[in-house]
Amino acid sequence: MERIEIKELLAKGKAGDSVTVAGWIKSVRASKSVGFVHLNDGSTFDSVQVVVPEGFAGRDAVLKQITGAALKVTGTLVASPAKGQALDLEPSAIEILGECDPSSPVQKAGTSFEFLRGVAHMRPRTNTFGAVFRTRAELSFAVHEFFRGRGFVMAHTPILTTSDCEGAGEMFQVTTLDLDKLPKGADGRTDFSRDFFGEKCALTVSGQLEAEILALSLSKVYTFGPTFRAEPSTTPRHAAEFWMIEPEFAFADLKDDRDLAEAFVKHLLEHLFKHCERDLRFFDERVEKGLRAKLEAVAKAEFGVIEYTKAIEVLEKAGRTWEHPVSWGKDLQTEHERYLTEEYAKRPLFVIDYPRSIKPFYMYCNDDGKTVACMDLLVPRVGELIGGSQREHRLPRLLERMKECGIDENAYSWYADLRRFGTVPHAGFGLGFERMLMYATGMQNIRDVELCPRVPGFAKF
Ligand code: 4AD
Ligand code: MG
């Protein structure tokens, strides 16, 4: 179908141009003489106003259409006499491509995000979700732009894996065994040698371990792919399927890792300001007042850094009763993370050097024998945006840590080989893409930045 996208029309159209556009009706308003139809094709936030004059052939059929109906309109652009838009489209022909049944769930203005989650297949038609998914695409592009610009090689790490990177036992198992007739070994347990891969396999929780393979040959790599976690949490920040960006780079320590993470977040924000201006204006006005100014301040600020041990002291002295009591050795909870970034630091804050007892086996052990060289980047409203570390590259230390964490050395012998054959200091991190989107758009729930969210008890579509 020959047509001009509405984005291009609004940017470059001039009075007198003959054009054909196609899209879905945002609103229809009919007065006695003229009718106004706002048409949007999703290429941009704004719609084109089609002004249907009195006496236009098929006028009644067009003006009885409702929000959601699809039209193709051919006509001429004219300077708009009204405020709100520079150009109107005066039609010479209107074709109704698809009527919209009045039962459409996105008819009601002001429909809540919660309601729209139940009709996720229709919600991209709303202003908010159109803006969210355009922003999501722009920021994906910005991810590749950032790493490519710095010489990082993109790695496609496997989705099906036999490694549990985070060791948290939150993997979705993948099997072709008949669950009603599981083969048993002599010990009475399921015999996975008869499963598809001949061993237990699952969906990846992180591409890190495999990214390390490539980083220890090509020096600088990154992954950007889906990850899966069978965490039973139903918080607004957890999804069972989410996308993660994981750079991994050789000849690097925790400071290099932090610097890269800070530059990366700032690059994504700068890209947002430059390429998502219209959608960001909407988020700023309608989703979180003042969002843009806050993000602009973050893009200019130097991120803070605090050691975990110091952070515990700050929390103990905060003069608050915490729902989850704080003490050295315990992980930080959302309430602690938010206090640290929102009230204590008032900016994004790296918490570094957590106790080794609460972190995975692959992190570099600090000389104090108690902590590991890791970082969590906390940001206001969202909490943990990034988790990363310097990796343990010293073979004896790694083997010791694997033992301590109850990890089967044989299963990870390939990982140890990377330390056996030319080991080097290296580091990396993972940024949760949906968390970044929540931060950038002001959306409060991770389910509202994913097309088809997967959370406990829900995997529709
Ligand atoms: O802190 P995490 O678990 O770190 C890793 O997986 C490391 N292997 C990363 C690395 O060093 N290469 O996860 C990284 C980030 C978190 O900071 C958070 O933003 C996001 O992934 N994340 C989730 N996002 C949505 N839903 C969940 N269930 C998430 N779990 C983690
Ligand atoms: Mg983490």
CSV table of C-alpha atoms and ligand atoms in Angstrom, one decimal:
chain,number,residue,atom,x,y,z
A,1,MET,CA,0.0,0.0,0.0
A,2,GLU,CA,1.5,3.3,-1.0
A,3,ARG,CA,1.3,5.7,2.0
A,4,ILE,CA,3.3,8.2,4.0
A,5,GLU,CA,3.9,7.4,7.6
A,6,ILE,CA,2.4,10.0,9.9
A,7,LYS,CA,5.7,10.6,11.6
A,8,GLU,CA,7.1,11.7,8.2
A,9,LEU,CA,4.0,13.6,7.3
A,10,LEU,CA,4.2,15.7,10.5
A,11,ALA,CA,7.9,16.3,10.2
A,12,LYS,CA,8.1,17.1,6.5
A,13,GLY,CA,4.6,17.6,5.1
A,14,LYS,CA,3.7,21.0,3.6
A,15,ALA,CA,0.4,22.6,2.7
A,16,GLY,CA,-0.6,21.6,-0.8
A,17,ASP,CA,1.0,18.1,-0.6
A,18,SER,CA,-1.2,15.2,-1.8
A,19,VAL,CA,-0.8,12.2,0.5
A,20,THR,CA,-2.2,8.9,1.5
A,21,VAL,CA,-2.1,7.8,5.2
A,22,ALA,CA,-3.4,4.8,7.0
A,23,GLY,CA,-3.9,4.2,10.7
A,24,TRP,CA,-6.3,3.6,13.6
A,25,ILE,CA,-8.7,6.2,14.8
A,26,LYS,CA,-7.8,7.8,18.1
A,27,SER,CA,-10.9,10.0,18.3
A,28,VAL,CA,-13.8,11.1,16.2
A,29,ARG,CA,-15.8,14.3,16.7
A,30,ALA,CA,-18.6,15.5,14.5
A,31,SER,CA,-20.2,18.9,14.5
A,32,LYS,CA,-23.1,19.8,12.3
A,33,SER,CA,-20.8,20.9,9.5
A,34,VAL,CA,-17.4,19.3,9.8
A,35,GLY,CA,-16.1,16.1,11.3
A,36,PHE,CA,-12.7,15.6,12.9
A,37,VAL,CA,-10.9,12.3,12.9
A,38,HIS,CA,-7.6,11.8,14.6
A,39,LEU,CA,-5.6,9.1,12.9
A,40,ASN,CA,-2.5,7.5,14.3
A,41,ASP,CA,-0.3,4.8,12.8
A,42,GLY,CA,2.1,4.3,15.7
A,43,SER,CA,5.1,5.7,13.8
A,44,THR,CA,5.0,8.6,16.3
A,45,PHE,CA,3.0,9.8,19.3
A,46,ASP,CA,1.0,12.5,17.5
A,47,SER,CA,-1.9,11.9,15.1
A,48,VAL,CA,-2.9,13.6,11.9
A,49,GLN,CA,-6.3,15.4,12.0
A,50,VAL,CA,-8.5,14.5,9.1
A,51,VAL,CA,-11.2,17.2,8.5
A,52,VAL,CA,-14.2,15.7,6.9
A,53,PRO,CA,-16.3,18.4,5.3
A,54,GLU,CA,-20.1,18.6,5.0
A,55,GLY,CA,-21.2,16.9,1.8
A,56,PHE,CA,-18.2,14.5,1.7
A,57,ALA,CA,-19.3,11.3,0.0
A,58,GLY,CA,-19.4,8.6,2.7
A,59,ARG,CA,-19.2,11.1,5.5
A,60,ASP,CA,-21.8,9.4,7.7
A,61,ALA,CA,-20.2,6.0,7.4
A,62,VAL,CA,-16.8,7.5,8.4
A,63,LEU,CA,-18.1,9.6,11.3
A,64,LYS,CA,-19.9,6.7,12.8
A,65,GLN,CA,-16.6,4.8,13.2
A,66,ILE,CA,-15.2,4.7,16.7
A,67,THR,CA,-11.7,4.7,18.3
A,68,GLY,CA,-9.8,1.7,17.0
A,69,ALA,CA,-11.3,1.5,13.6
A,70,ALA,CA,-8.7,1.4,10.7
A,71,LEU,CA,-8.8,3.9,7.8
A,72,LYS,CA,-6.9,4.7,4.7
A,73,VAL,CA,-7.2,8.4,3.8
A,74,THR,CA,-6.1,10.1,0.6
A,75,GLY,CA,-6.2,13.9,0.5
A,76,THR,CA,-4.4,17.2,0.5
A,77,LEU,CA,-2.5,18.8,3.4
A,78,VAL,CA,-3.8,22.3,4.4
A,79,ALA,CA,-2.7,24.8,7.0
A,80,SER,CA,-4.8,24.2,10.1
A,81,PRO,CA,-6.8,27.1,11.3
A,82,ALA,CA,-6.9,25.7,14.7
A,83,LYS,CA,-4.4,25.4,17.5
A,84,GLY,CA,-2.8,22.0,18.3
A,85,GLN,CA,-1.5,21.1,14.9
A,86,ALA,CA,0.1,22.9,11.9
A,87,LEU,CA,-1.5,20.8,9.2
A,88,ASP,CA,-4.9,19.2,8.6
A,89,LEU,CA,-5.7,16.6,6.0
A,90,GLU,CA,-8.6,17.3,3.7
A,91,PRO,CA,-9.7,14.0,2.3
A,92,SER,CA,-10.6,13.2,-1.2
A,93,ALA,CA,-11.2,9.5,-0.5
A,94,ILE,CA,-11.6,7.5,2.7
A,95,GLU,CA,-11.5,3.8,2.8
A,96,ILE,CA,-12.6,1.9,6.0
A,97,LEU,CA,-10.1,-0.9,6.3
A,98,GLY,CA,-11.4,-2.4,9.5
A,99,GLU,CA,-14.3,-1.4,11.7
A,100,CYS,CA,-13.9,-1.6,15.4
A,101,ASP,CA,-16.4,-3.5,17.5
A,102,PRO,CA,-17.8,-1.3,20.3
A,103,SER,CA,-16.8,-3.9,22.8
A,104,SER,CA,-13.1,-2.9,22.2
A,105,PRO,CA,-11.4,-2.8,25.7
A,106,VAL,CA,-9.5,0.4,24.8
A,107,GLN,CA,-12.5,2.6,24.3
A,108,LYS,CA,-12.6,4.1,27.7
A,109,ALA,CA,-10.3,7.0,28.3
A,110,GLY,CA,-8.5,6.7,31.6
A,111,THR,CA,-8.5,2.9,31.6
A,112,SER,CA,-6.0,1.8,34.3
A,113,PHE,CA,-2.7,0.2,33.6
A,114,GLU,CA,-3.9,-2.7,35.7
A,115,PHE,CA,-7.0,-3.2,33.6
A,116,LEU,CA,-4.9,-3.0,30.4
A,117,ARG,CA,-2.6,-5.7,31.6
A,118,GLY,CA,-5.5,-8.1,31.2
A,119,VAL,CA,-5.9,-7.1,27.6
A,120,ALA,CA,-2.2,-6.7,26.8
A,121,HIS,CA,-2.9,-7.6,23.2
A,122,MET,CA,-4.8,-4.3,22.7
A,123,ARG,CA,-2.9,-1.9,24.9
A,124,PRO,CA,-0.2,-0.8,22.4
A,125,ARG,CA,-3.1,1.2,20.8
A,126,THR,CA,-3.1,3.5,23.8
A,127,ASN,CA,-0.9,6.6,24.0
A,128,THR,CA,1.0,5.3,26.9
A,129,PHE,CA,1.9,1.9,25.6
A,130,GLY,CA,2.7,3.2,22.1
A,131,ALA,CA,5.2,5.5,23.7
A,132,VAL,CA,6.6,2.7,25.9
A,133,PHE,CA,7.2,0.3,23.0
A,134,ARG,CA,8.7,3.0,20.8
A,135,THR,CA,11.1,3.9,23.6
A,136,ARG,CA,11.9,0.3,24.2
A,137,ALA,CA,13.0,-0.1,20.6
A,138,GLU,CA,15.0,3.2,20.6
A,139,LEU,CA,16.9,2.2,23.8
A,140,SER,CA,17.7,-1.3,22.3
A,141,PHE,CA,19.3,0.5,19.4
A,142,ALA,CA,21.2,2.7,21.8
A,143,VAL,CA,22.6,-0.4,23.6
A,144,HIS,CA,24.2,-1.7,20.4
A,145,GLU,CA,25.4,1.8,19.5
A,146,PHE,CA,27.1,2.3,22.8
A,147,PHE,CA,29.0,-1.0,22.8
A,148,ARG,CA,29.8,-1.0,19.1
A,149,GLY,CA,31.2,2.5,19.5
A,150,ARG,CA,33.5,1.2,22.1
A,151,GLY,CA,34.7,-1.8,20.2
A,152,PHE,CA,32.7,-4.4,22.1
A,153,VAL,CA,31.8,-7.5,20.1
A,154,MET,CA,28.2,-8.8,20.4
A,155,ALA,CA,28.0,-12.3,21.6
A,156,HIS,CA,25.0,-14.6,21.2
A,157,THR,CA,25.1,-16.7,24.3
A,158,PRO,CA,22.9,-19.8,24.6
A,159,ILE,CA,19.3,-19.7,25.9
A,160,LEU,CA,19.4,-23.4,26.7
A,161,THR,CA,22.1,-24.1,29.2
A,162,THR,CA,23.4,-26.6,31.7
A,163,SER,CA,25.1,-23.9,33.9
A,164,ASP,CA,23.4,-22.1,36.7
A,165,CYS,CA,25.2,-18.8,36.7
A,166,GLU,CA,23.7,-17.2,39.7
A,167,GLY,CA,23.5,-20.5,41.7
A,168,ALA,CA,20.2,-19.4,43.1
A,169,GLY,CA,18.3,-22.5,41.9
A,170,GLU,CA,15.8,-20.3,40.0
A,171,MET,CA,16.0,-22.0,36.7
A,172,PHE,CA,13.1,-23.1,34.5
A,173,GLN,CA,13.9,-26.7,33.6
A,174,VAL,CA,13.6,-27.8,29.9
A,175,THR,CA,12.9,-31.4,29.3
A,176,THR,CA,11.4,-33.7,26.7
A,177,LEU,CA,10.9,-36.5,29.3
A,178,ASP,CA,7.4,-37.6,29.9
A,179,LEU,CA,6.5,-36.1,33.2
A,180,ASP,CA,4.1,-38.9,33.9
A,181,LYS,CA,6.7,-41.6,33.3
A,182,LEU,CA,10.0,-40.3,34.5
A,183,PRO,CA,12.9,-42.7,33.9
A,184,LYS,CA,14.6,-43.6,37.3
A,185,GLY,CA,18.2,-44.5,38.0
A,186,ALA,CA,19.4,-47.0,40.5
A,187,ASP,CA,19.3,-44.3,43.2
A,188,GLY,CA,15.6,-43.8,42.5
A,189,ARG,CA,16.1,-40.3,41.1
A,190,THR,CA,15.2,-39.1,37.6
A,191,ASP,CA,17.7,-40.4,35.1
A,192,PHE,CA,18.5,-37.3,33.0
A,193,SER,CA,20.9,-39.3,30.8
A,194,ARG,CA,17.7,-40.2,29.0
A,195,ASP,CA,16.6,-36.7,28.5
A,196,PHE,CA,17.1,-34.8,25.2
A,197,PHE,CA,20.5,-33.4,26.0
A,198,GLY,CA,21.6,-36.4,28.1
A,199,GLU,CA,21.8,-34.1,31.2
A,200,LYS,CA,19.7,-31.6,33.1
A,201,CYS,CA,19.1,-28.5,31.1
A,202,ALA,CA,17.3,-25.2,31.7
A,203,LEU,CA,16.6,-21.7,30.4
A,204,THR,CA,19.5,-19.4,31.1
A,205,VAL,CA,19.4,-16.9,34.1
A,206,SER,CA,22.3,-15.0,32.6
A,207,GLY,CA,24.6,-15.1,29.6
A,208,GLN,CA,27.6,-14.2,31.7
A,209,LEU,CA,29.5,-17.5,32.0
A,210,GLU,CA,29.4,-18.1,28.3
A,211,ALA,CA,30.2,-14.4,27.6
A,212,GLU,CA,33.4,-15.0,29.6
A,213,ILE,CA,34.4,-17.6,27.1
A,214,LEU,CA,34.4,-15.0,24.3
A,215,ALA,CA,35.8,-12.2,26.4
A,216,LEU,CA,38.8,-14.3,27.2
A,217,SER,CA,39.7,-14.4,23.5
A,218,LEU,CA,38.2,-11.2,22.0
A,219,SER,CA,38.8,-9.0,25.1
A,220,LYS,CA,35.5,-7.0,25.0
A,221,VAL,CA,32.1,-8.5,24.4
A,222,TYR,CA,28.5,-8.0,25.3
A,223,THR,CA,25.3,-9.9,25.2
A,224,PHE,CA,21.8,-8.6,24.9
A,225,GLY,CA,19.2,-11.3,25.2
A,226,PRO,CA,16.3,-12.8,27.1
A,227,THR,CA,16.9,-14.4,30.5
A,228,PHE,CA,14.5,-16.4,32.7
A,229,ARG,CA,14.1,-16.7,36.4
A,230,ALA,CA,11.6,-18.9,38.2
A,231,GLU,CA,11.5,-16.5,41.2
A,232,PRO,CA,8.2,-16.6,42.8
A,233,SER,CA,8.3,-12.8,43.5
A,234,THR,CA,5.3,-10.8,42.4
A,235,THR,CA,6.9,-7.4,43.0
A,236,PRO,CA,6.5,-4.6,40.4
A,237,ARG,CA,10.3,-5.1,39.6
A,238,HIS,CA,10.5,-8.8,38.9
A,239,ALA,CA,9.5,-10.7,35.8
A,240,ALA,CA,10.1,-14.4,35.0
A,241,GLU,CA,11.3,-13.4,31.5
A,242,PHE,CA,13.4,-10.3,31.1
A,243,TRP,CA,16.1,-9.0,28.9
A,244,MET,CA,19.6,-8.4,30.1
A,245,ILE,CA,22.6,-6.6,28.7
A,246,GLU,CA,25.8,-8.1,29.9
A,247,PRO,CA,29.2,-6.7,28.9
A,248,GLU,CA,32.2,-8.8,29.8
A,249,PHE,CA,35.7,-7.4,29.3
A,250,ALA,CA,39.3,-8.6,29.9
A,251,PHE,CA,42.1,-6.7,31.5
A,252,ALA,CA,39.6,-4.9,33.8
A,253,ASP,CA,38.9,-4.5,37.5
A,254,LEU,CA,35.9,-3.3,39.4
A,255,LYS,CA,36.7,0.3,38.9
A,256,ASP,CA,36.7,-0.2,35.1
A,257,ASP,CA,33.4,-2.0,35.5
A,258,ARG,CA,31.8,0.8,37.4
A,259,ASP,CA,33.1,3.4,34.9
A,260,LEU,CA,31.6,1.4,32.0
A,261,ALA,CA,28.3,1.0,33.8
A,262,GLU,CA,28.0,4.7,34.5
A,263,ALA,CA,28.9,5.7,31.0
A,264,PHE,CA,26.4,3.1,29.7
A,265,VAL,CA,23.5,4.4,31.7
A,266,LYS,CA,24.3,8.0,30.8
A,267,HIS,CA,24.5,7.0,27.1
A,268,LEU,CA,21.0,5.5,27.3
A,269,LEU,CA,19.6,8.6,28.9
A,270,GLU,CA,21.3,10.9,26.3
A,271,HIS,CA,19.8,8.8,23.5
A,272,LEU,CA,16.4,9.1,25.2
A,273,PHE,CA,16.7,12.9,25.3
A,274,LYS,CA,17.8,13.0,21.6
A,275,HIS,CA,15.6,10.4,20.0
A,276,CYS,CA,12.5,9.9,22.1
A,277,GLU,CA,11.8,13.6,22.7
A,278,ARG,CA,8.0,13.4,21.9
A,279,ASP,CA,7.4,10.3,23.9
A,280,LEU,CA,9.5,11.5,26.8
A,281,ARG,CA,7.4,14.7,26.9
A,282,PHE,CA,4.3,12.5,27.3
A,283,PHE,CA,5.9,10.5,30.1
A,284,ASP,CA,7.0,13.7,31.8
A,285,GLU,CA,3.5,15.2,31.6
A,286,ARG,CA,1.4,12.2,32.2
A,287,VAL,CA,3.3,9.4,33.8
A,288,GLU,CA,5.8,11.0,36.2
A,289,LYS,CA,5.8,14.7,36.6
A,290,GLY,CA,9.3,16.2,36.4
A,291,LEU,CA,10.8,13.0,35.0
A,292,ARG,CA,12.8,14.7,32.3
A,293,ALA,CA,14.5,17.1,34.7
A,294,LYS,CA,15.3,14.3,37.1
A,295,LEU,CA,16.9,12.2,34.3
A,296,GLU,CA,18.8,15.2,32.9
A,297,ALA,CA,20.3,15.8,36.4
A,298,VAL,CA,21.3,12.1,36.5
A,299,ALA,CA,22.9,12.2,33.1
A,300,LYS,CA,25.1,15.1,34.4
A,301,ALA,CA,25.8,13.9,37.9
A,302,GLU,CA,28.7,11.8,39.1
A,303,PHE,CA,27.2,8.5,40.5
A,304,GLY,CA,28.0,7.8,44.1
A,305,VAL,CA,30.0,4.9,45.5
A,306,ILE,CA,29.7,3.3,49.0
A,307,GLU,CA,31.0,0.1,50.4
A,308,TYR,CA,28.5,-2.4,51.6
A,309,THR,CA,30.0,-2.3,55.1
A,310,LYS,CA,29.5,1.5,55.2
A,311,ALA,CA,26.0,1.2,53.7
A,312,ILE,CA,25.0,-1.1,56.6
A,313,GLU,CA,26.3,1.6,59.1
A,314,VAL,CA,24.2,4.2,57.2
A,315,LEU,CA,21.1,2.1,57.4
A,316,GLU,CA,21.6,1.3,61.1
A,317,LYS,CA,22.0,5.0,61.9
A,318,ALA,CA,19.1,6.1,59.7
A,319,GLY,CA,16.7,6.2,62.7
A,320,ARG,CA,14.1,4.1,61.0
A,321,THR,CA,12.4,0.8,61.8
A,322,TRP,CA,13.1,-1.4,58.9
A,323,GLU,CA,10.6,-4.0,57.9
A,324,HIS,CA,13.6,-6.2,57.2
A,325,PRO,CA,16.2,-5.6,60.0
A,326,VAL,CA,19.7,-4.8,58.8
A,327,SER,CA,22.9,-6.4,59.9
A,328,TRP,CA,26.3,-7.1,58.3
A,329,GLY,CA,26.0,-10.3,56.2
A,330,LYS,CA,22.4,-9.9,55.1
A,331,ASP,CA,21.4,-8.8,51.6
A,332,LEU,CA,19.9,-5.4,51.1
A,333,GLN,CA,16.1,-5.3,50.6
A,334,THR,CA,14.2,-2.8,48.4
A,335,GLU,CA,13.5,-0.5,51.3
A,336,HIS,CA,17.2,-0.3,52.1
A,337,GLU,CA,18.2,0.2,48.5
A,338,ARG,CA,15.7,2.9,48.0
A,339,TYR,CA,16.7,4.7,51.2
A,340,LEU,CA,20.4,4.6,50.1
A,341,THR,CA,19.8,6.0,46.6
A,342,GLU,CA,16.8,8.3,47.2
A,343,GLU,CA,17.5,9.8,50.6
A,344,TYR,CA,21.1,9.2,51.5
A,345,ALA,CA,22.9,9.7,48.2
A,346,LYS,CA,20.1,11.4,46.3
A,347,ARG,CA,21.5,10.1,43.0
A,348,PRO,CA,22.5,6.7,41.5
A,349,LEU,CA,24.7,4.9,43.9
A,350,PHE,CA,27.1,2.0,43.5
A,351,VAL,CA,27.1,-0.3,46.5
A,352,ILE,CA,30.4,-2.3,46.3
A,353,ASP,CA,32.2,-5.1,48.1
A,354,TYR,CA,29.3,-7.2,49.5
A,355,PRO,CA,30.0,-10.2,51.8
A,356,ARG,CA,31.1,-13.2,49.8
A,357,SER,CA,28.6,-15.4,51.7
A,358,ILE,CA,25.6,-13.8,49.9
A,359,LYS,CA,27.2,-13.6,46.4
A,360,PRO,CA,27.8,-16.1,43.6
A,361,PHE,CA,31.0,-18.2,43.2
A,362,TYR,CA,32.5,-16.3,40.3
A,363,MET,CA,33.1,-13.0,42.1
A,364,TYR,CA,36.7,-11.9,42.9
A,365,CYS,CA,37.6,-12.4,46.5
A,366,ASN,CA,38.9,-9.3,48.2
A,367,ASP,CA,42.0,-9.4,50.4
A,368,ASP,CA,40.0,-9.0,53.6
A,369,GLY,CA,38.8,-12.6,53.1
A,370,LYS,CA,35.2,-11.5,53.8
A,371,THR,CA,34.0,-9.5,50.8
A,372,VAL,CA,34.0,-9.8,47.0
A,373,ALA,CA,34.7,-7.1,44.4
A,374,CYS,CA,31.2,-6.6,43.2
A,375,MET,CA,28.8,-3.7,42.6
A,376,ASP,CA,25.0,-3.1,42.5
A,377,LEU,CA,23.9,0.1,40.9
A,378,LEU,CA,20.9,1.5,42.8
A,379,VAL,CA,18.7,4.2,41.2
A,380,PRO,CA,15.8,6.1,42.7
A,381,ARG,CA,12.4,4.5,42.4
A,382,VAL,CA,13.6,1.3,40.7
A,383,GLY,CA,16.3,0.1,43.2
A,384,GLU,CA,18.8,-2.3,41.7
A,385,LEU,CA,19.4,-1.6,38.0
A,386,ILE,CA,22.7,-3.3,37.5
A,387,GLY,CA,24.6,-6.1,39.2
A,388,GLY,CA,28.2,-6.9,38.3
A,389,SER,CA,31.6,-7.8,39.5
A,390,GLN,CA,35.3,-8.3,38.9
A,391,ARG,CA,35.6,-12.1,38.2
A,392,GLU,CA,37.7,-14.5,40.2
A,393,HIS,CA,40.5,-15.2,37.7
A,394,ARG,CA,42.9,-17.0,40.1
A,395,LEU,CA,42.4,-20.7,39.7
A,396,PRO,CA,43.0,-21.9,43.3
A,397,ARG,CA,40.7,-19.2,44.6
A,398,LEU,CA,38.0,-20.1,42.1
A,399,LEU,CA,38.2,-23.8,43.0
A,400,GLU,CA,38.0,-23.0,46.6
A,401,ARG,CA,34.9,-20.8,46.1
A,402,MET,CA,33.2,-23.5,44.0
A,403,LYS,CA,33.7,-25.9,46.8
A,404,GLU,CA,32.4,-23.4,49.3
A,405,CYS,CA,29.3,-22.9,47.2
A,406,GLY,CA,28.7,-26.6,46.6
A,407,ILE,CA,29.4,-26.4,42.9
A,408,ASP,CA,30.4,-29.5,41.0
A,409,GLU,CA,33.9,-28.8,39.7
A,410,ASN,CA,33.5,-31.3,36.9
A,411,ALA,CA,30.5,-29.6,35.5
A,412,TYR,CA,32.3,-26.3,35.4
A,413,SER,CA,35.7,-27.6,34.3
A,414,TRP,CA,35.4,-25.6,31.1
A,415,TYR,CA,35.0,-22.4,33.3
A,416,ALA,CA,38.1,-23.3,35.3
A,417,ASP,CA,40.0,-23.9,32.0
A,418,LEU,CA,39.5,-20.3,31.2
A,419,ARG,CA,41.7,-19.7,34.3
A,420,ARG,CA,44.1,-22.5,33.5
A,421,PHE,CA,45.1,-21.4,30.0
A,422,GLY,CA,46.1,-17.8,30.1
A,423,THR,CA,44.0,-16.2,32.8
A,424,VAL,CA,43.6,-12.5,33.0
A,425,PRO,CA,41.7,-10.1,35.3
A,426,HIS,CA,38.3,-9.4,33.9
A,427,ALA,CA,34.9,-7.9,34.8
A,428,GLY,CA,31.4,-7.4,33.7
A,429,PHE,CA,27.9,-6.6,34.7
A,430,GLY,CA,24.2,-7.1,33.9
A,431,LEU,CA,21.7,-4.3,33.3
A,432,GLY,CA,18.1,-5.4,33.5
A,433,PHE,CA,16.6,-3.8,30.4
A,434,GLU,CA,13.1,-3.6,31.7
A,435,ARG,CA,14.3,-1.9,34.9
A,436,MET,CA,16.1,0.6,32.7
A,437,LEU,CA,12.9,1.2,30.8
A,438,MET,CA,10.9,1.7,34.0
A,439,TYR,CA,13.5,4.2,35.1
A,440,ALA,CA,13.5,6.1,31.7
A,441,THR,CA,9.7,6.2,31.3
A,442,GLY,CA,8.4,6.6,34.9
A,443,MET,CA,6.3,3.4,34.5
A,444,GLN,CA,5.9,1.8,37.9
A,445,ASN,CA,5.5,-1.8,37.0
A,446,ILE,CA,7.7,-4.1,35.0
A,447,ARG,CA,4.6,-5.7,33.4
A,448,ASP,CA,3.9,-2.3,31.8
A,449,VAL,CA,7.2,-2.2,29.8
A,450,GLU,CA,7.0,-5.7,28.4
A,451,LEU,CA,4.8,-6.7,25.5
A,452,CYS,CA,3.7,-10.0,27.0
A,453,PRO,CA,4.9,-10.1,30.6
A,454,ARG,CA,5.6,-13.4,32.2
A,455,VAL,CA,5.1,-13.4,35.9
A,456,PRO,CA,4.1,-16.1,38.4
A,457,GLY,CA,0.7,-17.4,37.5
A,458,PHE,CA,0.5,-15.5,34.1
A,459,ALA,CA,1.9,-16.4,30.7
A,460,LYS,CA,-0.9,-15.4,28.3
A,461,PHE,CA,-0.2,-15.2,24.6
B,1,4AD,O1,22.2,-9.0,39.7
B,1,4AD,P1,21.9,-10.1,38.7
B,1,4AD,O2,21.3,-11.4,39.1
B,1,4AD,O3,23.3,-10.4,38.0
B,1,4AD,C1,23.6,-11.3,37.1
B,1,4AD,O4,22.8,-12.1,36.6
B,1,4AD,C2,25.0,-11.3,36.6
B,1,4AD,N1,25.3,-12.6,36.0
B,1,4AD,C3,25.3,-10.2,35.7
B,1,4AD,C4,26.7,-10.1,35.2
B,1,4AD,O5,27.5,-9.7,36.0
B,1,4AD,N2,26.9,-10.3,33.9
B,1,4AD,O6,21.0,-9.5,37.5
B,1,4AD,C5,21.4,-8.4,36.8
B,1,4AD,C6,20.3,-7.4,36.6
B,1,4AD,C7,19.7,-6.9,38.0
B,1,4AD,O7,20.5,-5.8,38.4
B,1,4AD,C8,18.3,-6.4,37.5
B,1,4AD,O8,18.4,-5.2,36.9
B,1,4AD,C9,18.0,-7.4,36.5
B,1,4AD,O9,19.1,-8.0,36.0
B,1,4AD,N3,17.1,-8.5,37.1
B,1,4AD,C10,15.8,-8.6,36.8
B,1,4AD,N4,14.9,-7.8,36.1
B,1,4AD,C11,13.6,-8.2,36.1
B,1,4AD,N5,13.1,-9.3,36.7
B,1,4AD,C12,13.9,-10.1,37.4
B,1,4AD,N6,13.4,-11.2,38.0
B,1,4AD,C13,15.3,-9.7,37.5
B,1,4AD,N7,16.4,-10.3,38.1
B,1,4AD,C14,17.4,-9.5,37.9
B,2,MG,MG,21.7,-8.6,41.6
